[in-house]
CSV table of C-alpha atoms in Angstrom, one decimal:
chain,number,residue,atom,x,y,z
A,1,VAL,CA,64.8,32.2,5.7
A,2,VAL,CA,61.9,34.0,7.7
A,3,LEU,CA,59.8,33.9,4.5
A,4,LEU,CA,60.1,29.9,3.8
A,5,ILE,CA,58.9,30.0,7.5
A,6,LEU,CA,56.3,31.7,7.1
A,7,VAL,CA,54.8,29.8,3.5
A,8,SER,CA,55.2,26.8,5.4
A,9,PHE,CA,53.2,28.3,8.8
A,10,LEU,CA,51.1,29.5,5.8
A,11,ILE,CA,50.7,26.6,4.4
A,12,PHE,CA,50.1,24.0,7.1
A,13,PHE,CA,47.3,26.0,8.9
A,14,LEU,CA,45.1,26.3,5.4
A,15,MET,CA,45.7,22.5,5.8
A,16,ILE,CA,44.5,22.0,9.2
A,17,ARG,CA,41.1,24.6,8.6
A,18,ARG,CA,40.7,22.8,5.2
A,19,PRO,CA,36.8,20.6,6.2
A,20,PRO,CA,37.6,17.2,5.0
A,21,ARG,CA,35.5,16.0,1.7
A,22,SER,CA,32.4,14.3,1.4
A,23,THR,CA,30.7,12.1,-0.9
A,24,PRO,CA,27.7,13.3,-1.5
A,25,PHE,CA,25.0,11.0,-0.1
A,26,PRO,CA,22.7,9.3,-2.6
A,27,THR,CA,19.3,10.7,-0.7
A,28,ARG,CA,16.0,9.1,-2.3
A,29,ARG,CA,13.2,12.3,-2.1
A,30,SER,CA,9.9,10.7,-1.4
A,31,SER,CA,8.9,10.5,-5.4
A,32,ASP,CA,11.0,8.3,-5.8
A,33,LEU,CA,10.8,4.8,-6.6
A,34,ILE,CA,11.1,1.7,-3.7
A,35,GLU,CA,11.1,-1.4,-3.9
A,36,PHE,CA,11.4,-4.5,-1.8
A,37,GLU,CA,11.6,-7.7,-4.0
A,38,GLY,CA,13.0,-11.1,-3.3
A,39,SER,CA,13.3,-10.8,0.5
A,40,THR,CA,10.7,-10.8,3.2
A,41,VAL,CA,9.6,-7.9,4.8
A,42,ILE,CA,7.9,-6.5,8.0
A,43,ILE,CA,6.8,-3.8,8.0
A,44,ASN,CA,6.0,-2.8,11.5
A,45,GLU,CA,4.9,0.8,11.3
A,46,PHE,CA,4.0,2.7,7.5
A,47,LYS,CA,3.3,6.1,6.7
A,48,ASP,CA,3.8,7.9,2.9
A,49,GLU,CA,2.6,11.1,2.3
A,50,PRO,CA,0.6,12.7,-0.8
A,51,GLY,CA,3.0,12.7,-4.3
A,52,SER,CA,5.1,9.5,-3.1
A,53,VAL,CA,5.4,6.1,-4.4
A,54,VAL,CA,6.3,3.1,-2.6
A,55,ARG,CA,6.1,-0.3,-4.5
A,56,PHE,CA,6.1,-3.3,-3.2
A,57,GLY,CA,7.7,-6.2,-6.1
A,58,ASN,CA,8.2,-9.5,-8.0
A,59,SER,CA,8.8,-11.1,-4.2
A,60,ARG,CA,8.9,-14.2,-3.5
A,61,HIS,CA,8.2,-14.7,-0.2
A,62,THR,CA,5.9,-12.4,2.0
A,63,THR,CA,5.5,-8.8,3.7
A,64,THR,CA,3.9,-8.8,6.5
A,65,PHE,CA,1.6,-6.4,8.4
A,66,PRO,CA,1.5,-5.6,11.4
A,67,THR,CA,0.1,-2.0,11.7
A,68,ASN,CA,-2.5,-0.3,9.4
A,69,LEU,CA,-1.7,0.8,5.5
A,70,THR,CA,-2.8,4.3,5.7
A,71,VAL,CA,-2.9,5.5,2.0
A,72,THR,CA,-2.2,8.9,0.9
A,73,GLY,CA,0.2,8.5,-2.0
A,74,THR,CA,1.0,5.6,-4.0
A,75,VAL,CA,1.4,2.2,-3.0
A,76,ILE,CA,1.5,-0.9,-5.5
A,77,PHE,CA,1.5,-4.3,-4.8
A,78,ASP,CA,3.1,-6.1,-8.1
A,79,ASN,CA,3.3,-10.4,-7.5
A,80,MET,CA,2.9,-9.6,-3.8
A,81,THR,CA,1.3,-11.6,-0.6
A,82,VAL,CA,0.5,-9.4,2.6
A,83,ILE,CA,-0.5,-11.0,5.3
A,84,PHE,CA,-2.2,-8.0,7.9
A,85,ASN,CA,-1.4,-10.2,10.9
A,86,ASN,CA,-4.4,-9.4,13.3
A,87,SER,CA,-5.1,-10.6,16.6
A,88,VAL,CA,-9.2,-9.6,16.4
A,89,ASP,CA,-10.7,-7.8,14.2
A,90,GLY,CA,-10.8,-5.1,12.2
A,91,GLU,CA,-7.1,-4.4,14.6
A,92,TYR,CA,-5.5,-3.5,11.2
A,93,GLY,CA,-6.9,-3.3,7.6
A,94,ILE,CA,-6.0,-0.5,4.5
A,95,ASN,CA,-7.4,2.3,4.0
A,96,VAL,CA,-6.7,4.5,1.2
A,97,THR,CA,-7.6,7.9,1.7
A,98,GLY,CA,-9.2,10.9,-1.2
A,99,THR,CA,-5.3,11.4,-1.9
A,100,GLY,CA,-3.8,8.1,-2.2
A,101,THR,CA,-3.9,5.6,-5.0
A,102,LEU,CA,-3.8,1.5,-4.9
A,103,LEU,CA,-3.1,-0.8,-7.0
A,104,ILE,CA,-3.0,-4.5,-6.5
A,105,GLY,CA,-2.4,-7.1,-9.4
A,106,ASN,CA,-0.2,-9.6,-10.8
A,107,ASN,CA,-1.1,-12.0,-9.0
A,108,SER,CA,-0.9,-10.9,-5.3
A,109,ASN,CA,-2.6,-12.3,-2.4
A,110,ILE,CA,-4.3,-10.0,0.0
A,111,THR,CA,-5.2,-11.4,3.5
A,112,THR,CA,-5.0,-11.5,7.4
A,113,SER,CA,-3.0,-14.1,9.1
A,114,ASN,CA,-6.0,-15.8,10.7
A,115,SER,CA,-9.3,-16.8,9.2
A,116,SER,CA,-10.9,-15.5,13.0
A,117,ASN,CA,-9.5,-11.8,12.3
A,118,GLU,CA,-11.0,-10.2,9.6
A,119,MET,CA,-9.7,-7.2,8.1
A,120,PHE,CA,-10.9,-3.7,6.8
A,121,PHE,CA,-10.7,-2.1,3.7
A,122,PHE,CA,-12.1,0.8,2.2
A,123,VAL,CA,-11.1,2.7,-0.8
A,124,GLU,CA,-13.1,6.4,0.6
A,125,SER,CA,-14.1,9.0,-1.9
A,126,GLY,CA,-11.1,10.5,-4.3
A,127,ALA,CA,-9.2,7.8,-4.1
A,128,THR,CA,-7.9,6.0,-7.4
A,129,PHE,CA,-7.8,2.0,-6.6
A,130,GLU,CA,-7.5,-0.5,-9.5
A,131,MET,CA,-6.8,-4.7,-9.2
A,132,GLN,CA,-6.2,-7.0,-11.1
A,133,ASP,CA,-5.3,-11.3,-11.0
A,134,SER,CA,-5.2,-10.8,-7.7
A,135,LEU,CA,-6.7,-12.8,-4.6
A,136,LEU,CA,-8.2,-10.6,-1.6
A,137,SER,CA,-9.8,-12.2,1.6
A,138,GLU,CA,-10.7,-12.4,5.2
A,139,VAL,CA,-12.1,-9.0,4.3
A,140,GLY,CA,-15.3,-7.8,7.3
A,141,TRP,CA,-16.9,-9.7,9.9
A,142,VAL,CA,-20.2,-6.8,10.4
A,143,ASP,CA,-22.5,-5.3,9.1
A,144,ILE,CA,-21.2,-1.5,9.3
A,145,ASN,CA,-19.5,0.6,7.6
A,146,ASN,CA,-16.1,-0.1,6.1
A,147,LYS,CA,-16.5,-2.7,8.7
A,148,ARG,CA,-17.8,-5.3,6.5
A,149,GLY,CA,-15.4,-6.3,3.5
A,150,LEU,CA,-14.0,-4.2,0.5
A,151,GLU,CA,-16.2,-1.2,0.1
A,152,ILE,CA,-15.6,0.8,-2.6
A,153,LYS,CA,-16.1,5.2,-2.2
A,154,GLU,CA,-14.9,6.2,-5.7
A,155,THR,CA,-15.7,5.2,-8.9
A,156,VAL,CA,-13.5,2.3,-9.7
A,157,THR,CA,-13.0,0.9,-13.8
A,158,VAL,CA,-9.7,-1.8,-13.4
A,159,PHE,CA,-11.7,-4.1,-11.4
A,160,ASP,CA,-10.4,-7.5,-13.6
A,161,ASN,CA,-10.1,-10.9,-12.7
A,162,ASN,CA,-10.0,-11.6,-9.3
A,163,THR,CA,-11.4,-13.4,-6.6
A,164,ILE,CA,-13.1,-12.2,-3.9
A,165,THR,CA,-13.5,-15.2,-0.7
A,166,ASN,CA,-14.4,-15.9,2.8
A,167,SER,CA,-15.3,-12.4,3.2
A,168,PHE,CA,-18.4,-10.9,5.1
A,169,TYR,CA,-19.1,-9.0,1.2
A,170,GLY,CA,-17.2,-9.8,-1.6
A,171,ILE,CA,-17.9,-5.7,-2.4
A,172,ILE,CA,-19.6,-3.2,-1.6
A,173,LEU,CA,-20.0,-1.0,-4.2
A,174,ASP,CA,-20.9,2.6,-2.8
A,175,SER,CA,-19.9,4.9,-5.7
A,176,ASN,CA,-21.3,5.4,-9.1
A,177,SER,CA,-20.2,4.5,-12.6
A,178,ASN,CA,-18.5,1.4,-11.2
A,179,LEU,CA,-16.6,-1.6,-14.1
A,180,LEU,CA,-15.8,-4.7,-12.6
A,181,THR,CA,-14.9,-7.8,-15.2
A,182,GLY,CA,-13.9,-11.9,-14.5
A,183,ASN,CA,-13.9,-11.4,-10.5
A,184,ARG,CA,-14.9,-14.6,-8.7
A,185,PHE,CA,-17.3,-14.5,-6.0
A,186,GLU,CA,-16.8,-17.1,-3.5
A,187,ASN,CA,-17.4,-18.4,-0.2
A,188,ASN,CA,-18.2,-15.1,1.1
A,189,SER,CA,-21.2,-15.0,3.8
A,190,ASN,CA,-23.8,-11.9,2.6
A,191,GLY,CA,-22.6,-12.3,-0.6
A,192,GLY,CA,-20.5,-11.1,-3.6
A,193,ILE,CA,-21.5,-7.9,-3.8
A,194,TYR,CA,-24.4,-5.4,-2.0
A,195,SER,CA,-25.1,-1.7,-3.3
A,196,PRO,CA,-26.6,0.1,0.2
A,197,SER,CA,-29.4,1.7,-0.9
A,198,GLN,CA,-29.6,3.7,-3.9
A,199,SER,CA,-26.5,4.6,-3.1
A,200,SER,CA,-24.8,3.4,-6.2
A,201,ASP,CA,-26.3,3.1,-10.1
A,202,ASN,CA,-24.5,2.7,-13.7
A,203,ASN,CA,-22.6,-0.7,-13.0
A,204,THR,CA,-21.7,-2.7,-14.9
A,205,ILE,CA,-20.6,-6.1,-13.8
A,206,GLU,CA,-19.0,-8.5,-16.5
A,207,ASN,CA,-18.3,-12.3,-16.6
């Protein structure tokens, strides 16, 4: 009887000390693909990191940025309407850093919430940038570096069938050996394509 009591006590003690069973949480790594599909998304703060991949894809609605989009990893806009909610010129915009990759395509539309309040958009040296079959407007408001339109400081070889409109300049090429094919530049106040002094060479522009 004493032995039975001791065994029962031992079993009870082990049961109450045993840690509860847990289900592993499927956490995402920074390299995983993240998708926002078919919904309206407001990005109040955006932060990625080198090696990360963030994809905004196939949305029937709008992604609004009341913040800057500073790209250090990879960001993809696929069939997206992206609006920067600026209350003054240059309040928000896009900076693709030297470690960043920005891919825009498939009828994406990048613009601002108010045609009087322009955004900035510049691609730094070392970055990767591609844009295809998309619309960009309301970029640039003054003839100052990084404030005058889509400013590209790294070679771009995939820039096809886009429309750039209602901007200070359509595009500023501040790098060499760029390839632009089938693009339209409309209603840009200071011209469609601008190359500062002799800083850009061996570019190919095809209709």
